């Protein structure tokens, strides 16, 4: 604090402070980490910093959602939906595209996916119409689908979403849920391959 005016002097320039603020908007990035990343970018070679900027710009302009499952892709269909070798009788429902990556790492699942884009949370204003539930129901018009695996996160909102979907799907297809092995309150993104593999192999009907 300045003894004369009672205010702390500005340490960071407005441009640097803005970058720190933008970085703190990323998940898991606190202010201290954001400052370290900012100082790293400031000391990096200009071409490296510009490459990062271009990569962000490119991914925002080129990547979109698969028209069938909602996974991330640069084409109309994601590589999984376009792969004719996948088992089209099973659809695994997840909350976010990152969950597809986690499940694919297990090498235990060869079916298709459906990405909801979140989980039901009335307190946060997320209702069924805000998720890709209608698209999932439409995919069941294809008689080739025999099973839907509910792989939403084992959290309060994930369980509520799974229960809601089970009620909508029961009677149309076999509905299963990932088995025990996933910690309650955890996210698929942070589960290891062995735990996820066992959960997939031991899924149960709802």
mmCIF file of N, CA and C in Angstrom, residues 9 28 38 57 66 69 74 85 112 146 178 197 206:
data_model
loop_
_atom_site.group_PDB
_atom_site.id
_atom_site.type_symbol
_atom_site.label_atom_id
_atom_site.label_comp_id
_atom_site.label_asym_id
_atom_site.label_seq_id
_atom_site.Cartn_x
_atom_site.Cartn_y
_atom_site.Cartn_z
ATOM 1 N N UNK A 9 -0.176 0.077 -5.639
ATOM 2 C CA UNK A 9 0.157 0.420 -7.022
ATOM 3 C C UNK A 9 -0.129 -0.749 -7.952
ATOM 4 N N UNK A 28 -9.899 -25.391 -13.811
ATOM 5 C CA UNK A 28 -8.732 -25.824 -13.063
ATOM 6 C C UNK A 28 -7.592 -24.828 -13.021
ATOM 7 N N UNK A 38 0.996 -16.800 -18.063
ATOM 8 C CA UNK A 38 1.157 -15.502 -18.724
ATOM 9 C C UNK A 38 2.625 -15.118 -18.831
ATOM 10 N N UNK A 57 -7.412 -20.284 -32.571
ATOM 11 C CA UNK A 57 -8.283 -19.721 -33.608
ATOM 12 C C UNK A 57 -8.756 -20.812 -34.570
ATOM 13 N N UNK A 66 -20.532 -33.414 -34.227
ATOM 14 C CA UNK A 66 -21.012 -34.441 -35.156
ATOM 15 C C UNK A 66 -22.536 -34.339 -35.253
ATOM 16 N N UNK A 69 -23.956 -37.857 -33.359
ATOM 17 C CA UNK A 69 -23.753 -38.165 -31.943
ATOM 18 C C UNK A 69 -23.391 -36.973 -31.065
ATOM 19 N N UNK A 74 -14.200 -32.418 -37.327
ATOM 20 C CA UNK A 74 -13.982 -31.378 -38.335
ATOM 21 C C UNK A 74 -14.794 -31.674 -39.593
ATOM 22 N N UNK A 85 -16.876 -50.319 -38.958
ATOM 23 C CA UNK A 85 -16.494 -51.484 -38.155
ATOM 24 C C UNK A 85 -17.061 -51.419 -36.738
ATOM 25 N N UNK A 112 -21.164 -47.356 -30.626
ATOM 26 C CA UNK A 112 -21.269 -45.936 -30.959
ATOM 27 C C UNK A 112 -21.480 -45.113 -29.686
ATOM 28 N N UNK A 146 -29.909 -52.044 -30.101
ATOM 29 C CA UNK A 146 -30.463 -52.991 -29.149
ATOM 30 C C UNK A 146 -30.197 -52.596 -27.692
ATOM 31 N N UNK A 178 -23.100 -48.107 -16.253
ATOM 32 C CA UNK A 178 -21.758 -48.542 -15.906
ATOM 33 C C UNK A 178 -21.758 -49.136 -14.508
ATOM 34 N N UNK A 197 -12.456 -49.734 -17.702
ATOM 35 C CA UNK A 197 -12.635 -50.999 -18.409
ATOM 36 C C UNK A 197 -13.491 -51.965 -17.616
ATOM 37 N N UNK A 206 -30.768 -51.321 -16.097
ATOM 38 C CA UNK A 206 -31.519 -50.438 -15.187
ATOM 39 C C UNK A 206 -33.014 -50.740 -15.280
#
